[in-house]
């Protein structure tokens, strides 16, 4: 078999190594509308557990103050019930008594869903929302 020569990477002929530089570390700040939308999505994401608010917090906290504040609040609210619900779902596999843990997991999901929707509606209006019970385990 014959081998075809590999093309040079872009910029290699100019003394560059051809490394990918990516986007600048300082991404543009969010507009007021985008800031409100991402804050809203951080709260609505609570329906799926703590992962959506965690991702939004990590990606957008430096780009929008409202998103940073609300995604932090949503993350702190969703972490404990997500952990408890995962444990309950595993314990639901136990024969005979597992149904009790399944009911507890469903009740947790229902409660988190209700509060996440309420918080998302507030954030969509541009109003900060504070959950009635929030442990604030994650610090800024």
mmCIF file of C-alpha atoms in Angstrom:
data_model
loop_
_atom_site.group_PDB
_atom_site.id
_atom_site.type_symbol
_atom_site.label_atom_id
_atom_site.label_comp_id
_atom_site.label_asym_id
_atom_site.label_seq_id
_atom_site.Cartn_x
_atom_site.Cartn_y
_atom_site.Cartn_z
ATOM 1 C CA UNK A 1 0.000 0.000 0.000
ATOM 2 C CA UNK A 2 1.181 3.466 -0.715
ATOM 3 C CA UNK A 3 0.875 6.206 1.812
ATOM 4 C CA UNK A 4 -0.259 9.655 0.869
ATOM 5 C CA UNK A 5 1.614 12.487 2.493
ATOM 6 C CA UNK A 6 -0.204 14.236 5.326
ATOM 7 C CA UNK A 7 -1.127 17.821 4.587
ATOM 8 C CA UNK A 8 0.584 20.411 6.705
ATOM 9 C CA UNK A 9 -1.463 21.948 9.437
ATOM 10 C CA UNK A 10 -2.682 25.487 8.813
ATOM 11 C CA UNK A 11 -0.021 27.970 9.734
ATOM 12 C CA UNK A 12 2.783 25.391 9.744
ATOM 13 C CA UNK A 13 4.482 27.107 6.828
ATOM 14 C CA UNK A 14 4.530 30.356 8.840
ATOM 15 C CA UNK A 15 6.443 28.945 11.786
ATOM 16 C CA UNK A 16 3.303 28.072 13.801
ATOM 17 C CA UNK A 17 2.705 24.627 15.205
ATOM 18 C CA UNK A 18 -0.870 24.527 13.947
ATOM 19 C CA UNK A 19 -2.330 24.150 17.433
ATOM 20 C CA UNK A 20 -6.009 24.923 17.766
ATOM 21 C CA UNK A 21 -6.445 28.127 19.712
ATOM 22 C CA UNK A 22 -10.217 27.940 20.271
ATOM 23 C CA UNK A 23 -12.370 30.766 21.526
ATOM 24 C CA UNK A 24 -10.979 33.477 23.755
ATOM 25 C CA UNK A 25 -11.069 32.804 27.470
ATOM 26 C CA UNK A 26 -13.082 35.975 27.976
ATOM 27 C CA UNK A 27 -16.389 35.233 26.273
ATOM 28 C CA UNK A 28 -18.782 38.091 25.673
ATOM 29 C CA UNK A 29 -21.131 39.048 28.502
ATOM 30 C CA UNK A 30 -24.736 37.964 28.179
ATOM 31 C CA UNK A 31 -27.303 40.501 27.090
ATOM 32 C CA UNK A 32 -30.026 41.292 29.624
ATOM 33 C CA UNK A 33 -32.432 39.000 27.749
ATOM 34 C CA UNK A 34 -29.927 36.136 27.577
ATOM 35 C CA UNK A 35 -29.075 36.606 31.242
ATOM 36 C CA UNK A 36 -32.732 36.269 32.189
ATOM 37 C CA UNK A 37 -33.230 33.272 29.860
ATOM 38 C CA UNK A 38 -30.280 31.310 31.264
ATOM 39 C CA UNK A 39 -31.361 32.099 34.825
ATOM 40 C CA UNK A 40 -34.822 30.795 33.955
ATOM 41 C CA UNK A 41 -33.390 27.623 32.408
ATOM 42 C CA UNK A 42 -31.261 27.008 35.510
ATOM 43 C CA UNK A 43 -34.438 26.886 37.613
ATOM 44 C CA UNK A 44 -36.515 24.893 35.101
ATOM 45 C CA UNK A 45 -33.613 22.445 34.818
ATOM 46 C CA UNK A 46 -34.306 21.409 38.411
ATOM 47 C CA UNK A 47 -36.999 19.146 36.971
ATOM 48 C CA UNK A 48 -34.124 16.967 35.749
ATOM 49 C CA UNK A 49 -32.060 17.200 38.934
ATOM 50 C CA UNK A 50 -28.972 19.236 39.745
ATOM 51 C CA UNK A 51 -27.001 18.671 36.519
ATOM 52 C CA UNK A 52 -28.649 21.427 34.385
ATOM 53 C CA UNK A 53 -28.148 24.128 37.023
ATOM 54 C CA UNK A 54 -24.570 22.925 37.607
ATOM 55 C CA UNK A 55 -23.712 23.167 33.910
ATOM 56 C CA UNK A 56 -25.349 26.600 33.566
ATOM 57 C CA UNK A 57 -23.578 27.818 36.709
ATOM 58 C CA UNK A 58 -20.167 26.633 35.507
ATOM 59 C CA UNK A 59 -20.553 27.922 31.943
ATOM 60 C CA UNK A 60 -22.357 31.241 32.447
ATOM 61 C CA UNK A 61 -21.544 32.469 35.965
ATOM 62 C CA UNK A 62 -18.847 34.822 34.686
ATOM 63 C CA UNK A 63 -20.965 36.118 31.818
ATOM 64 C CA UNK A 64 -24.159 37.268 33.507
ATOM 65 C CA UNK A 65 -24.809 38.412 37.093
ATOM 66 C CA UNK A 66 -28.461 37.327 37.186
ATOM 67 C CA UNK A 67 -27.598 33.920 35.734
ATOM 68 C CA UNK A 68 -24.778 33.522 38.276
ATOM 69 C CA UNK A 69 -27.077 34.384 41.171
ATOM 70 C CA UNK A 70 -30.059 32.291 40.074
ATOM 71 C CA UNK A 71 -28.117 29.247 38.844
ATOM 72 C CA UNK A 72 -26.249 29.232 42.175
ATOM 73 C CA UNK A 73 -29.559 29.340 44.034
ATOM 74 C CA UNK A 74 -31.014 26.576 41.833
ATOM 75 C CA UNK A 75 -27.904 24.433 42.230
ATOM 76 C CA UNK A 76 -27.980 24.718 46.011
ATOM 77 C CA UNK A 77 -31.658 23.825 46.057
ATOM 78 C CA UNK A 78 -31.420 20.794 43.738
ATOM 79 C CA UNK A 79 -28.262 19.040 45.006
ATOM 80 C CA UNK A 80 -29.642 17.529 48.263
ATOM 81 C CA UNK A 81 -32.948 16.232 46.825
ATOM 82 C CA UNK A 82 -31.160 14.849 43.766
ATOM 83 C CA UNK A 83 -28.774 12.856 45.962
ATOM 84 C CA UNK A 84 -31.618 11.591 48.177
ATOM 85 C CA UNK A 85 -33.766 10.694 45.141
ATOM 86 C CA UNK A 86 -30.917 8.726 43.547
ATOM 87 C CA UNK A 87 -30.401 6.792 46.795
ATOM 88 C CA UNK A 88 -34.151 6.156 47.067
ATOM 89 C CA UNK A 89 -34.289 4.919 43.487
ATOM 90 C CA UNK A 90 -31.496 2.447 44.210
ATOM 91 C CA UNK A 91 -33.235 1.309 47.409
ATOM 92 C CA UNK A 92 -36.467 0.935 45.436
ATOM 93 C CA UNK A 93 -34.909 -2.205 43.936
ATOM 94 C CA UNK A 94 -35.189 -3.983 47.305
ATOM 95 C CA UNK A 95 -37.954 -6.583 47.173
ATOM 96 C CA UNK A 96 -41.038 -6.094 49.368
ATOM 97 C CA UNK A 97 -40.133 -2.644 50.824
ATOM 98 C CA UNK A 98 -38.759 -1.031 47.667
ATOM 99 C CA UNK A 99 -42.099 0.538 46.816
ATOM 100 C CA UNK A 100 -41.767 2.830 49.853
ATOM 101 C CA UNK A 101 -38.506 4.245 48.504
ATOM 102 C CA UNK A 102 -40.039 4.597 45.053
ATOM 103 C CA UNK A 103 -42.857 6.688 46.550
ATOM 104 C CA UNK A 104 -40.355 8.846 48.434
ATOM 105 C CA UNK A 105 -38.350 9.415 45.226
ATOM 106 C CA UNK A 106 -41.529 10.352 43.350
ATOM 107 C CA UNK A 107 -42.565 12.777 46.102
ATOM 108 C CA UNK A 108 -39.117 14.393 46.034
ATOM 109 C CA UNK A 109 -39.286 14.780 42.253
ATOM 110 C CA UNK A 110 -42.778 16.288 42.480
ATOM 111 C CA UNK A 111 -41.724 18.804 45.140
ATOM 112 C CA UNK A 112 -38.569 19.839 43.266
ATOM 113 C CA UNK A 113 -40.594 20.178 40.057
ATOM 114 C CA UNK A 114 -43.180 22.467 41.664
ATOM 115 C CA UNK A 115 -40.569 24.750 43.242
ATOM 116 C CA UNK A 116 -38.428 24.753 40.073
ATOM 117 C CA UNK A 117 -41.365 25.899 37.945
ATOM 118 C CA UNK A 118 -42.301 28.627 40.446
ATOM 119 C CA UNK A 119 -38.683 29.817 40.550
ATOM 120 C CA UNK A 120 -38.382 29.679 36.754
ATOM 121 C CA UNK A 121 -41.459 31.857 36.316
ATOM 122 C CA UNK A 122 -40.030 34.429 38.740
ATOM 123 C CA UNK A 123 -36.650 34.415 36.993
ATOM 124 C CA UNK A 124 -38.320 34.787 33.593
ATOM 125 C CA UNK A 125 -39.941 37.976 34.912
ATOM 126 C CA UNK A 126 -36.500 39.187 36.025
ATOM 127 C CA UNK A 127 -37.291 38.687 39.706
ATOM 128 C CA UNK A 128 -34.793 36.859 41.906
ATOM 129 C CA UNK A 129 -36.234 33.811 43.647
ATOM 130 C CA UNK A 130 -35.260 32.325 47.002
ATOM 131 C CA UNK A 131 -36.401 28.799 47.757
ATOM 132 C CA UNK A 132 -38.134 28.410 51.135
ATOM 133 C CA UNK A 133 -35.618 25.722 52.186
ATOM 134 C CA UNK A 134 -32.113 25.896 50.780
ATOM 135 C CA UNK A 135 -28.985 24.502 52.443
ATOM 136 C CA UNK A 136 -26.460 26.589 50.445
ATOM 137 C CA UNK A 137 -23.912 23.786 50.247
ATOM 138 C CA UNK A 138 -22.196 25.263 47.167
ATOM 139 C CA UNK A 139 -20.367 28.510 47.849
ATOM 140 C CA UNK A 140 -19.593 31.179 45.227
#
